[in-house]
mmCIF file of C-alpha atoms in Angstrom:
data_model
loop_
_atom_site.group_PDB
_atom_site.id
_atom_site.type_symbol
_atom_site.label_atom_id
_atom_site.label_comp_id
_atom_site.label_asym_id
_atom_site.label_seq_id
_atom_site.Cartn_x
_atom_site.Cartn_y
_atom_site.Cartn_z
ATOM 1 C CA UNK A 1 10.149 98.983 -22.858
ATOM 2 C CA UNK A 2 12.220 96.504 -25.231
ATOM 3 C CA UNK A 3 11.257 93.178 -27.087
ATOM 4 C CA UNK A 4 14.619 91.923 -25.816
ATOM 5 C CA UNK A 5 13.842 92.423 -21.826
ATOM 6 C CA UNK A 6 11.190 91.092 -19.543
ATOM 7 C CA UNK A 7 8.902 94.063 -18.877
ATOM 8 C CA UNK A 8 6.460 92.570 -16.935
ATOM 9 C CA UNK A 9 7.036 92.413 -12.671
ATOM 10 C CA UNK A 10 7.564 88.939 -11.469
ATOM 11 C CA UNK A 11 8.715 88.420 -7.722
ATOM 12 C CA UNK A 12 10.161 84.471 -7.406
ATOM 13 C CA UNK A 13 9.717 84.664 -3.814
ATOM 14 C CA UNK A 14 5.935 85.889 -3.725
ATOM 15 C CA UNK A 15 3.458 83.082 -2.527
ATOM 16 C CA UNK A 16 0.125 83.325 0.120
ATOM 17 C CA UNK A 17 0.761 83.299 3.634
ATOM 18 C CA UNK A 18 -1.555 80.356 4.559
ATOM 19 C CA UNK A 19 -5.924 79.198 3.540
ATOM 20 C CA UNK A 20 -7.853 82.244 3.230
ATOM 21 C CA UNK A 21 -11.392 82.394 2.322
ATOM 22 C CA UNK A 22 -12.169 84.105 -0.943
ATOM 23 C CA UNK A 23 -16.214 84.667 -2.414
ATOM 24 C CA UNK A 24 -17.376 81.104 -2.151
ATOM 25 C CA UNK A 25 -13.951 79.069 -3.151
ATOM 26 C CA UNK A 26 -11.010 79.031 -0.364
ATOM 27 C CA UNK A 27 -7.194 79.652 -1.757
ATOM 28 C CA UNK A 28 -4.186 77.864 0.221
ATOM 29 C CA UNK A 29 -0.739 77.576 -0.748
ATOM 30 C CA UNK A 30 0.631 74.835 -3.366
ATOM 31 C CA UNK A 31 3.245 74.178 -0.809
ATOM 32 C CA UNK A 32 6.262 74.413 -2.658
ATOM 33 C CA UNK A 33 8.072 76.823 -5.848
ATOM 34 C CA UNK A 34 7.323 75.452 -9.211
ATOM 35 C CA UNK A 35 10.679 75.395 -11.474
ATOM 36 C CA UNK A 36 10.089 75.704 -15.271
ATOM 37 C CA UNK A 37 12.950 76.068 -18.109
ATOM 38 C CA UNK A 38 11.104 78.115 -20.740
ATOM 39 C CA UNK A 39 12.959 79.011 -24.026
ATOM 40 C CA UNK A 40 14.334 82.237 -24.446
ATOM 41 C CA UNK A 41 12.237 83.769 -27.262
ATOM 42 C CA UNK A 42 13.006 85.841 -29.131
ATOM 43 C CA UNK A 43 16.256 86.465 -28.066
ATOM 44 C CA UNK A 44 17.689 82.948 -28.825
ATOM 45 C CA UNK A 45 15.921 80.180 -29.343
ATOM 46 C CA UNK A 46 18.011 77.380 -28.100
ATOM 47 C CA UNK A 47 18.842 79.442 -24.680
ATOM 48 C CA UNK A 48 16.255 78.830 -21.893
ATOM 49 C CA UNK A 49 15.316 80.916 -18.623
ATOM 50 C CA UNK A 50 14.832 79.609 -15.872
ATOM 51 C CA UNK A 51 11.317 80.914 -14.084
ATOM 52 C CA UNK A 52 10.382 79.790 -10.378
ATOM 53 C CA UNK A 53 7.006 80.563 -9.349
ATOM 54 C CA UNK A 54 4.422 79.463 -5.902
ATOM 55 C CA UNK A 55 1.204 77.990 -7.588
ATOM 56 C CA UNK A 56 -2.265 78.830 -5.225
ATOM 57 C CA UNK A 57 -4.623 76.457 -4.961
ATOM 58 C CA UNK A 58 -8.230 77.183 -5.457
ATOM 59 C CA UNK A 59 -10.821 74.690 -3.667
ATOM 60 C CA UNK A 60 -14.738 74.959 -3.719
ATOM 61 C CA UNK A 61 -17.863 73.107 -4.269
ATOM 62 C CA UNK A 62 -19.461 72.401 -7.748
ATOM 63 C CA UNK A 63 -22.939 69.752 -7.607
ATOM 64 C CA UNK A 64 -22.252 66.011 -8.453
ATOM 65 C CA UNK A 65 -23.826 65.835 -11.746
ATOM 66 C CA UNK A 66 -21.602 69.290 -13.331
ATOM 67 C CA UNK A 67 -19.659 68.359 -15.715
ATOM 68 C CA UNK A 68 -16.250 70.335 -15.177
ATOM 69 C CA UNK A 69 -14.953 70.259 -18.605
ATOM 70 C CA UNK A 70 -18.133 72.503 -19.391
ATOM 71 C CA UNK A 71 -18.713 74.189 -16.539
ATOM 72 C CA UNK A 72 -18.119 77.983 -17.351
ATOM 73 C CA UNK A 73 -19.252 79.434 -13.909
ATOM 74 C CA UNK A 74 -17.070 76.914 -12.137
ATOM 75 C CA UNK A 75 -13.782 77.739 -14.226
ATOM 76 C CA UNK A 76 -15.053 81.900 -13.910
ATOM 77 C CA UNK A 77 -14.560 81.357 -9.845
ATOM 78 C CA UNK A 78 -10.709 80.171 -10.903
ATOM 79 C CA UNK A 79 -10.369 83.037 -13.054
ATOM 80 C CA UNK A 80 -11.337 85.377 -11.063
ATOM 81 C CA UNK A 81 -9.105 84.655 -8.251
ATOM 82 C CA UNK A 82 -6.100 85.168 -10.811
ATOM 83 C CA UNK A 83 -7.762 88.380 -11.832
ATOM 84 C CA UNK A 84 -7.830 89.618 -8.146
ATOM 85 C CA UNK A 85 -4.203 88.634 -7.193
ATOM 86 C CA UNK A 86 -3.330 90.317 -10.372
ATOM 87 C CA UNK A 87 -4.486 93.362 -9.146
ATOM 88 C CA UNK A 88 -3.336 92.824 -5.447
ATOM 89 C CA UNK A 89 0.241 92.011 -5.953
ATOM 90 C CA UNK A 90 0.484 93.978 -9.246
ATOM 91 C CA UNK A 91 1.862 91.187 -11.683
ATOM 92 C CA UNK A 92 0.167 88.592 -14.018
ATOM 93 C CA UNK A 93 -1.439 85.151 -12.383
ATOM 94 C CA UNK A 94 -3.058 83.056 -14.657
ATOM 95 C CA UNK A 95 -4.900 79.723 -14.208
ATOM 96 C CA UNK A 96 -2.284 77.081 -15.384
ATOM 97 C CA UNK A 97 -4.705 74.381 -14.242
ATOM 98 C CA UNK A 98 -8.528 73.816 -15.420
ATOM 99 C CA UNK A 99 -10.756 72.974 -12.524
ATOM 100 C CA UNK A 100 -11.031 69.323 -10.957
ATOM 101 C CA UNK A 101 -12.594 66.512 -9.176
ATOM 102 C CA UNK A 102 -10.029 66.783 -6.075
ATOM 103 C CA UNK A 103 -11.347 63.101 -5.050
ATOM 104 C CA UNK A 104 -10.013 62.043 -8.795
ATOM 105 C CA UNK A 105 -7.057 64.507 -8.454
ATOM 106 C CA UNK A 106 -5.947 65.901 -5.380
ATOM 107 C CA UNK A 107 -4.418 69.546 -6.359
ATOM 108 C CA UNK A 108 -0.291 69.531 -5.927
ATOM 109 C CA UNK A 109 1.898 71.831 -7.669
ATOM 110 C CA UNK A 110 4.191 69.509 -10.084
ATOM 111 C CA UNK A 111 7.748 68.462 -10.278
ATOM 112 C CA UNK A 112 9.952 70.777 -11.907
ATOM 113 C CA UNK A 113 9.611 70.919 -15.844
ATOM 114 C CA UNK A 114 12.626 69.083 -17.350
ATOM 115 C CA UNK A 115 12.621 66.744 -14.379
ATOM 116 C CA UNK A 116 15.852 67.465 -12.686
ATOM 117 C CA UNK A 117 17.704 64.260 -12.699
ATOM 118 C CA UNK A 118 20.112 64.871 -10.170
ATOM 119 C CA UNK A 119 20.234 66.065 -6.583
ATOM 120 C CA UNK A 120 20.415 69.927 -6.571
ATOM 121 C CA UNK A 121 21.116 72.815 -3.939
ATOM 122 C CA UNK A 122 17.543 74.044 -4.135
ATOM 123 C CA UNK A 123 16.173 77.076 -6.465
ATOM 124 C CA UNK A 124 17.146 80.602 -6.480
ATOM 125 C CA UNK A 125 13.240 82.003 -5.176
ATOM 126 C CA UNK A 126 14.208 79.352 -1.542
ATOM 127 C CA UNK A 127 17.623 80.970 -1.559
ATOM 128 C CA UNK A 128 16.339 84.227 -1.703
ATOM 129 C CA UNK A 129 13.002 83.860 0.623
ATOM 130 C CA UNK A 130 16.462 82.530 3.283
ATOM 131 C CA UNK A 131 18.007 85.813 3.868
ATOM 132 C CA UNK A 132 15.360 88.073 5.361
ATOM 133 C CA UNK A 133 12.261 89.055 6.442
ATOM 134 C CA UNK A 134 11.451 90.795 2.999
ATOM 135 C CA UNK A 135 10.245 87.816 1.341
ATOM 136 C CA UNK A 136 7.790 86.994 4.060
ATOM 137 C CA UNK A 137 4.515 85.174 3.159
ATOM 138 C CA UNK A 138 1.546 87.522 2.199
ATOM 139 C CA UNK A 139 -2.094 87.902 3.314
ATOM 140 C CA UNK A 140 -4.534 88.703 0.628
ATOM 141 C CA UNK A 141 -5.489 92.496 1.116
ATOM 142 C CA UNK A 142 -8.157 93.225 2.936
ATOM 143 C CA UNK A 143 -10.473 94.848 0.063
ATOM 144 C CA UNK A 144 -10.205 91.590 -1.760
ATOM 145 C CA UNK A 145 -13.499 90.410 -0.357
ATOM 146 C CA UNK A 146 -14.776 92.877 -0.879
ATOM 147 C CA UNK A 147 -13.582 93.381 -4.226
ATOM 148 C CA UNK A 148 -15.221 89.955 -5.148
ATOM 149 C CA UNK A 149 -18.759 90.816 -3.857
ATOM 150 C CA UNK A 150 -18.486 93.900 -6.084
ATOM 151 C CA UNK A 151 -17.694 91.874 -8.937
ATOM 152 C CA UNK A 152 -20.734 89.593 -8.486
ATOM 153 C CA UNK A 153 -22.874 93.071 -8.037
ATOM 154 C CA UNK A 154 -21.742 95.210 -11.056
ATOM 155 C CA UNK A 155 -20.926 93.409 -14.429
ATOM 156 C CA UNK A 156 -19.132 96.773 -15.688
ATOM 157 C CA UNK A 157 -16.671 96.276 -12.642
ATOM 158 C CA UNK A 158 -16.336 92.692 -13.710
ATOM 159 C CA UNK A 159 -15.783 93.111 -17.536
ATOM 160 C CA UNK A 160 -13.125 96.240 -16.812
ATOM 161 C CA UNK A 161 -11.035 94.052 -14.256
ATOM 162 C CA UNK A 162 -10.912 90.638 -16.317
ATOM 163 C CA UNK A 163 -10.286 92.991 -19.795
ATOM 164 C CA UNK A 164 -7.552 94.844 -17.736
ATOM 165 C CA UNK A 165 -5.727 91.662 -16.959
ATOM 166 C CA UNK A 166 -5.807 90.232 -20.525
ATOM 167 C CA UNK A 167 -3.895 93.169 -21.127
ATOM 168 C CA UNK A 168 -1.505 92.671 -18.588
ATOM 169 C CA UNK A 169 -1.276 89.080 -20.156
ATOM 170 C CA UNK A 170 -0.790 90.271 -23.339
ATOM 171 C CA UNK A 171 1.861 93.166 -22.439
ATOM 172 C CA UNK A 172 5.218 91.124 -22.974
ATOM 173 C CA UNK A 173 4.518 90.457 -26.766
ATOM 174 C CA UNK A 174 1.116 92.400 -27.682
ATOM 175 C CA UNK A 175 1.575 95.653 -26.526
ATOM 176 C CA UNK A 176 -0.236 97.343 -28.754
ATOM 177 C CA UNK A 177 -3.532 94.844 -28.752
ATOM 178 C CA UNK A 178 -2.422 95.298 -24.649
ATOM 179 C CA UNK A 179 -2.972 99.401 -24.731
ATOM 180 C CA UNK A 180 -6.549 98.444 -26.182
ATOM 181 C CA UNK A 181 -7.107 95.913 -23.461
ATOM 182 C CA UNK A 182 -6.413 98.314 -21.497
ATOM 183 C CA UNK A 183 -8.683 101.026 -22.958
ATOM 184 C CA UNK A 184 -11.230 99.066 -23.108
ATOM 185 C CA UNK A 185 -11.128 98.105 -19.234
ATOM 186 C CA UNK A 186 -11.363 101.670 -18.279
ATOM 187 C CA UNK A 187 -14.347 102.622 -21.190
ATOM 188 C CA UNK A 188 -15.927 99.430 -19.084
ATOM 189 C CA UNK A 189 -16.077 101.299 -15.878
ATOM 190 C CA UNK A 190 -17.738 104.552 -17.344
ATOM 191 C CA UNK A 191 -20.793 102.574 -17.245
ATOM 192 C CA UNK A 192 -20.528 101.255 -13.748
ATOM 193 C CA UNK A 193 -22.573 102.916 -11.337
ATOM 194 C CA UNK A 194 -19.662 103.758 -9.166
ATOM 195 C CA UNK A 195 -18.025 106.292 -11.797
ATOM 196 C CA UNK A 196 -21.091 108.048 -11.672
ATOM 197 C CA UNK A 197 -20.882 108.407 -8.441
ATOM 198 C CA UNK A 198 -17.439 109.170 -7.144
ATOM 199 C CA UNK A 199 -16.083 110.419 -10.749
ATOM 200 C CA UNK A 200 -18.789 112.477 -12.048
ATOM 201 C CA UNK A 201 -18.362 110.916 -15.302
ATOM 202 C CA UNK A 202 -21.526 111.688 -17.617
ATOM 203 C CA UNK A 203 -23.236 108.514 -18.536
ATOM 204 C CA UNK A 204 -23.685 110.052 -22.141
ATOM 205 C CA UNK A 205 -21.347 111.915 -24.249
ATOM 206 C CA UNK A 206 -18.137 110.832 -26.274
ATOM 207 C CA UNK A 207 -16.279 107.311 -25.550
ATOM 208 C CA UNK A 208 -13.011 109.548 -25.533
ATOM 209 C CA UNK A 209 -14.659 112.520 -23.107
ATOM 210 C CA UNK A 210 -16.013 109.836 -20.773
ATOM 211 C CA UNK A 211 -12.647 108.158 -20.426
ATOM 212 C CA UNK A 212 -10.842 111.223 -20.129
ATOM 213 C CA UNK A 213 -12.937 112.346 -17.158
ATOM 214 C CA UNK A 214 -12.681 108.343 -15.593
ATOM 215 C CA UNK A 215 -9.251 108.951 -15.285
ATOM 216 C CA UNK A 216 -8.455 112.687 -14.987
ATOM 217 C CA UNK A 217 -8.022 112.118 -11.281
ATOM 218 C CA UNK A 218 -5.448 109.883 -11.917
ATOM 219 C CA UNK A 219 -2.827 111.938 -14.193
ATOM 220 C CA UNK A 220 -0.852 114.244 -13.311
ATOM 221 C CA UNK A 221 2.284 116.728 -14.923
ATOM 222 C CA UNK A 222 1.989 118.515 -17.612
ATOM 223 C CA UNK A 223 2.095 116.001 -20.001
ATOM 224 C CA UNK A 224 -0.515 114.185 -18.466
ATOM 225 C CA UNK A 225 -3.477 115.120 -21.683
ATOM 226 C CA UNK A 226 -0.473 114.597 -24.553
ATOM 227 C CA UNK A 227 -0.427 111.045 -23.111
ATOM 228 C CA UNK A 228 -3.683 110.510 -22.969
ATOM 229 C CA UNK A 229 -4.173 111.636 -26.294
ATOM 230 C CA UNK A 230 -1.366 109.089 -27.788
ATOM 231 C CA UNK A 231 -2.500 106.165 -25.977
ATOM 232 C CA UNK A 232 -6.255 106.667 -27.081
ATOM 233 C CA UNK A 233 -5.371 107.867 -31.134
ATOM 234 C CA UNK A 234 -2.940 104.784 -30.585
ATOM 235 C CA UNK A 235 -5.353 102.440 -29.770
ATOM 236 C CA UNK A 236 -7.867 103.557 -32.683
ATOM 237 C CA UNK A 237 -4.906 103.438 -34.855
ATOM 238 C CA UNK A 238 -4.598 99.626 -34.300
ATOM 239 C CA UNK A 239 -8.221 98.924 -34.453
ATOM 240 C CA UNK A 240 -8.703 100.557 -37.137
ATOM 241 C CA UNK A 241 -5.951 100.714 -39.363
ATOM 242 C CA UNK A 242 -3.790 98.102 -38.390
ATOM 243 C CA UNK A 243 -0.904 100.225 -37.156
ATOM 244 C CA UNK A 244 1.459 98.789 -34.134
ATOM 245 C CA UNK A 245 2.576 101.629 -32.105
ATOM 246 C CA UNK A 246 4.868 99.025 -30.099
ATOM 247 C CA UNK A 247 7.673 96.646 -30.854
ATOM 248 C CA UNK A 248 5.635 94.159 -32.653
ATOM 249 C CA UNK A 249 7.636 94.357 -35.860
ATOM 250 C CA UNK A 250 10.726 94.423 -34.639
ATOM 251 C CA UNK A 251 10.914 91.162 -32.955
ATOM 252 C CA UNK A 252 14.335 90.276 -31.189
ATOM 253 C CA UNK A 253 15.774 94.010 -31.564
ATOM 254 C CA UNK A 254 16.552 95.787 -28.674
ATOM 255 C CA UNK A 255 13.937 98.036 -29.790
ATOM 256 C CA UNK A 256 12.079 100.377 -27.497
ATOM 257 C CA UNK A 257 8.272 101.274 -27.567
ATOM 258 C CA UNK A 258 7.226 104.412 -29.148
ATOM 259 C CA UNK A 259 3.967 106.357 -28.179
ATOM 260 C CA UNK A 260 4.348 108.468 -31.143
ATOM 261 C CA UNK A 261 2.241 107.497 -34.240
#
């Protein structure tokens, strides 16, 4: 991966198929693509990109006398609907809008960002989503319900899939704080009664050796326990002695990300 390129998946034409329910809030489509020039960092300042996206809108009820600019469990429901398309679609949502009173503020996804002064064509994601079928609106997966319930049920489930997605978050210009993240998401669900389980991972032992097992399974090849091994000495090597195994330093340079310390 480079500094210079965008290493993290975004599909322009991806947005939610119609309202689904989702724990106790409902998610429906914005309704339309949200354009956004965003600068061009660190490759060149005064360039711009331009980034289309389809905001989802998150409804549900919160009593009359909650204040929503302190209401933690209210903005955790928003969160964790980000966290869970994260992991279904397998790119980085984020809440780009605190929760509010829809009677103040009816939800709407915003004009494009510098107002376009002039009458265009349309943006690149509607051109796109206009020549097949493979841009078709999506259903949330089916486990997603599921997946929510299990959240509410087992806090070592929660902590490993909201860690997980800071790390995805922090991926484009963190990596090495994002290999932690990441890490630390998968140390999370040692602890969870479901590793025990289905993983036979020993509830006691070595942070390392109970990580290793977690996700043994998982890797394959034979250079499947060298990768481990840099990953995990990687991650202590940041923690603990400040070292950045990834492009961090190198801002700007087409420079690529090294697992070797």
């Amino acid at each position: 991966m480079s500094t210079a390129l965008d290493q993290m998946p975004h599909d322009k034409t991806r947005r939610l198929a119609g309202v689904q329910p989702f724990g106790d809030v409902t998610v429906r489509p914005g309704g339309k693509v949200l354009v956004e020039e965003l600068r061009n960092e660190p490759v060149d300042l005064e360039g711009t990109i331009t980034h289309e996206s389809w905001p989802i809108i998150v409804e549900g009820k919160t009593a009359e006398d909650v204040h929503l600019e302190h209401d933690a469990a209210t903005a955790l429901r928003v969160v964790r609907v980000a966290v869970l398309l994260s992991l279904a679609w397998d790119e980085p949502w984020t809440v780009r809008t605190s929760p509010k009173r829809s009677v103040a503020l009816p939800p709407r996804v915003p004009a494009p960002w510098p107002p376009v002064e002039t009458e265009c064509s349309g943006s690149l994601a509607e051109a796109l989503i206009e020549v097949g079928d493979a841009t078709l609106p999506l259903d949330l997966p089916s486990w997603s319900a599921r997946a929510w319930r299990v959240m509410d049920a087992d806090r070592h489930i929660e902590n490993a899939a909201h860690c997980w997605q800071q790390g995805l978050l922090m991926l484009p210009s963190y990596p090495s704080f994002a290999a932690g993240a990441f890490v630390s998401a998968v140390d999370a669900l040692t602890h969870s009664p479901w590793a025990q389980r289905c993983r036979d991972v020993p509830k006691r032992g070595k942070v390392r050796e109970r990580i290793r097992a977690l996700l043994q399974p998982e890797l394959g090849g034979p250079d499947a326990g060298r990768l481990f091994d840099c990953i995990y000495d990687g991650r202590n090597s940041t923690f603990h002695e400040a070292h950045l195994a990834g492009f961090e330093t190198s801002l700007g340079a087409l420079s690529a990300m090294s697992l070797v310390l």
